[in-house]
Coordinates of C-alpha atoms in Angstrom, one line a residue:
M1 CA 0.0 0.0 0.0
D2 CA 1.5 3.4 -0.9
A3 CA 1.5 6.3 1.5
L4 CA -1.4 8.2 0.0
E5 CA -3.6 5.1 0.0
A6 CA -2.7 4.5 3.7
I7 CA -3.5 8.1 4.6
R8 CA -6.9 7.9 2.8
S9 CA -7.8 4.5 4.2
R10 CA -6.7 5.0 7.8
H11 CA -9.6 5.0 10.3
G12 CA -10.2 4.5 14.0
V13 CA -10.5 0.9 14.9
L14 CA -12.4 -0.5 17.9
R15 CA -12.2 -4.2 17.3
Y16 CA -8.9 -6.0 17.2
L17 CA -7.8 -9.5 16.3
P18 CA -6.7 -11.4 19.4
R19 CA -3.2 -12.1 18.2
P20 CA 0.1 -10.4 19.0
V21 CA 1.6 -7.8 16.7
E22 CA 4.8 -8.9 15.1
P23 CA 7.8 -7.2 16.6
E24 CA 9.1 -6.2 13.2
K25 CA 5.8 -4.3 12.6
I26 CA 6.2 -2.5 15.9
T27 CA 9.7 -1.5 15.0
A28 CA 8.6 -0.3 11.6
V29 CA 5.8 1.9 13.0
L30 CA 8.2 3.3 15.6
E31 CA 10.7 4.1 12.9
A32 CA 8.0 5.9 10.9
A33 CA 7.0 7.9 14.0
I34 CA 10.6 9.1 14.8
S35 CA 11.0 10.1 11.2
A36 CA 8.5 12.9 11.7
P37 CA 9.9 16.4 11.5
S38 CA 10.4 18.3 14.8
A39 CA 11.0 21.9 15.5
A40 CA 14.8 22.5 15.7
N41 CA 15.1 18.7 15.5
T42 CA 14.3 18.5 19.2
Q43 CA 12.5 15.1 18.8
P44 CA 10.5 15.7 22.0
W45 CA 9.1 12.2 22.3
D46 CA 9.4 8.9 24.0
F47 CA 7.4 5.8 23.1
I48 CA 6.4 3.1 25.5
V49 CA 5.4 -0.2 23.9
V50 CA 3.0 -2.3 26.0
T51 CA 2.3 -5.8 24.8
D52 CA 1.9 -7.7 28.1
P53 CA -1.8 -8.5 28.2
E54 CA -2.2 -7.6 31.9
L55 CA -0.5 -4.2 31.4
V56 CA -2.3 -3.6 28.2
G57 CA -5.6 -4.0 30.1
K58 CA -4.5 -1.6 32.8
V59 CA -3.4 1.1 30.3
A60 CA -6.5 0.6 28.2
G61 CA -8.7 0.9 31.3
Y62 CA -7.0 4.1 32.3
L63 CA -7.3 5.6 28.8
L64 CA -11.0 4.7 28.7
E65 CA -11.6 6.1 32.2
T66 CA -9.9 9.4 31.2
Q67 CA -11.8 9.5 27.9
E68 CA -15.1 9.1 29.7
R69 CA -14.3 11.6 32.5
Y70 CA -12.4 14.3 30.7
V71 CA -13.8 14.1 27.2
F72 CA -17.3 12.9 27.3
E73 CA -18.3 14.4 30.7
E74 CA -16.2 17.6 31.0
M75 CA -15.0 18.8 27.7
I76 CA -18.0 18.2 25.6
E77 CA -20.5 17.5 28.4
L78 CA -22.5 14.6 26.9
D79 CA -25.4 13.3 28.9
A80 CA -25.0 10.2 31.0
D81 CA -27.0 7.9 28.6
F82 CA -24.9 8.9 25.6
T83 CA -21.6 8.6 27.6
E84 CA -22.6 5.1 28.7
H85 CA -23.5 4.2 25.1
M86 CA -20.1 5.4 23.9
M87 CA -18.1 3.7 26.6
G88 CA -19.9 0.4 25.8
W89 CA -18.7 0.9 22.3
F90 CA -15.1 1.2 23.5
D91 CA -15.2 -2.0 25.6
E92 CA -13.5 -3.9 22.8
F93 CA -10.5 -1.7 23.3
L94 CA -9.7 -3.5 26.5
N95 CA -8.6 -6.5 24.4
V96 CA -6.0 -4.8 22.1
P97 CA -2.8 -6.7 21.6
C98 CA -0.5 -3.7 21.8
I99 CA -0.6 -0.1 23.0
I100 CA 2.1 2.4 22.1
V101 CA 2.1 5.4 24.5
L102 CA 3.5 8.5 23.0
C103 CA 4.9 10.9 25.6
R104 CA 6.2 14.4 25.4
N105 CA 9.8 14.6 26.6
R106 CA 11.3 18.0 26.6
R107 CA 14.9 17.3 25.8
V108 CA 15.9 20.9 25.1
D109 CA 15.7 23.1 28.1
L110 CA 15.5 26.8 27.1
A111 CA 16.9 29.0 29.8
D112 CA 14.3 31.6 29.3
S113 CA 10.9 30.5 30.6
R114 CA 9.2 33.1 28.4
F115 CA 9.3 30.5 25.6
D116 CA 7.6 27.7 27.6
D117 CA 4.3 28.2 25.8
V118 CA 5.9 28.3 22.4
T119 CA 8.0 25.2 22.9
R120 CA 4.9 23.4 24.3
A121 CA 3.0 24.3 21.1
W122 CA 5.9 23.2 18.9
D123 CA 6.1 19.9 20.8
L124 CA 2.4 19.2 20.5
C125 CA 2.6 19.8 16.7
T126 CA 5.6 17.6 16.5
L127 CA 3.9 14.8 18.5
G128 CA 0.9 15.1 16.2
G129 CA 3.2 14.5 13.2
A130 CA 4.8 11.5 14.9
M131 CA 1.4 10.0 15.7
A132 CA 0.2 10.6 12.1
N133 CA 3.3 8.8 10.8
L134 CA 2.9 5.9 13.2
M135 CA -0.8 5.4 12.3
T136 CA -0.2 5.7 8.6
A137 CA 2.6 3.2 8.7
A138 CA 0.5 0.8 10.8
T139 CA -2.3 1.1 8.2
A140 CA 0.2 0.4 5.4
L141 CA 1.3 -2.7 7.3
G142 CA -2.3 -4.0 7.8
L143 CA -2.6 -3.0 11.4
G144 CA -5.6 -1.2 12.9
T145 CA -5.1 1.9 15.1
R146 CA -7.0 4.3 17.3
W147 CA -5.6 7.2 19.3
F148 CA -6.7 8.4 22.7
G149 CA -5.5 11.5 24.5
G150 CA -4.0 11.2 28.0
F151 CA -4.3 14.0 30.5
L152 CA -1.8 13.5 33.3
A153 CA 0.8 15.8 31.8
D154 CA -1.7 18.7 31.9
G155 CA -2.6 18.1 35.6
G156 CA -5.9 16.2 34.9
G157 CA -6.7 12.6 35.2
R158 CA -5.8 10.1 37.9
K159 CA -2.8 7.9 38.1
A160 CA -3.2 4.5 36.5
R161 CA -3.8 1.7 39.0

């Protein structure tokens, strides 16, 4: 599959096959992610690959909990019935074979704090590019993806259990 076809055919997946993702495919999508451009080549990312079923379940549960609490209830204020419907739809996510957590890691420390907001904005754009590359590569390799936002870095959310 070429890049344009992968971009056009990528979509959020909620049901996953119950088999492990091949390590070479994980490596390939990570290589695609770190090939994304970054402001001043800062590469402000870390990737955590989770494949252990017990840990995957814990991470997936945390992501669903924060999605429900901070997106459905607080950010867009959906009513409880619709939130319950949406969360039921996401139950399949608890059975994913692999989760890749993309984290912001500010490797370049600017001495002048006046630039904190600017570097945060640059980093978020950069992380978006890395995520898009990762998801496009996964699609090209026949893998399904879905992204969820985490909220701990911004002071929201609760620590994963």
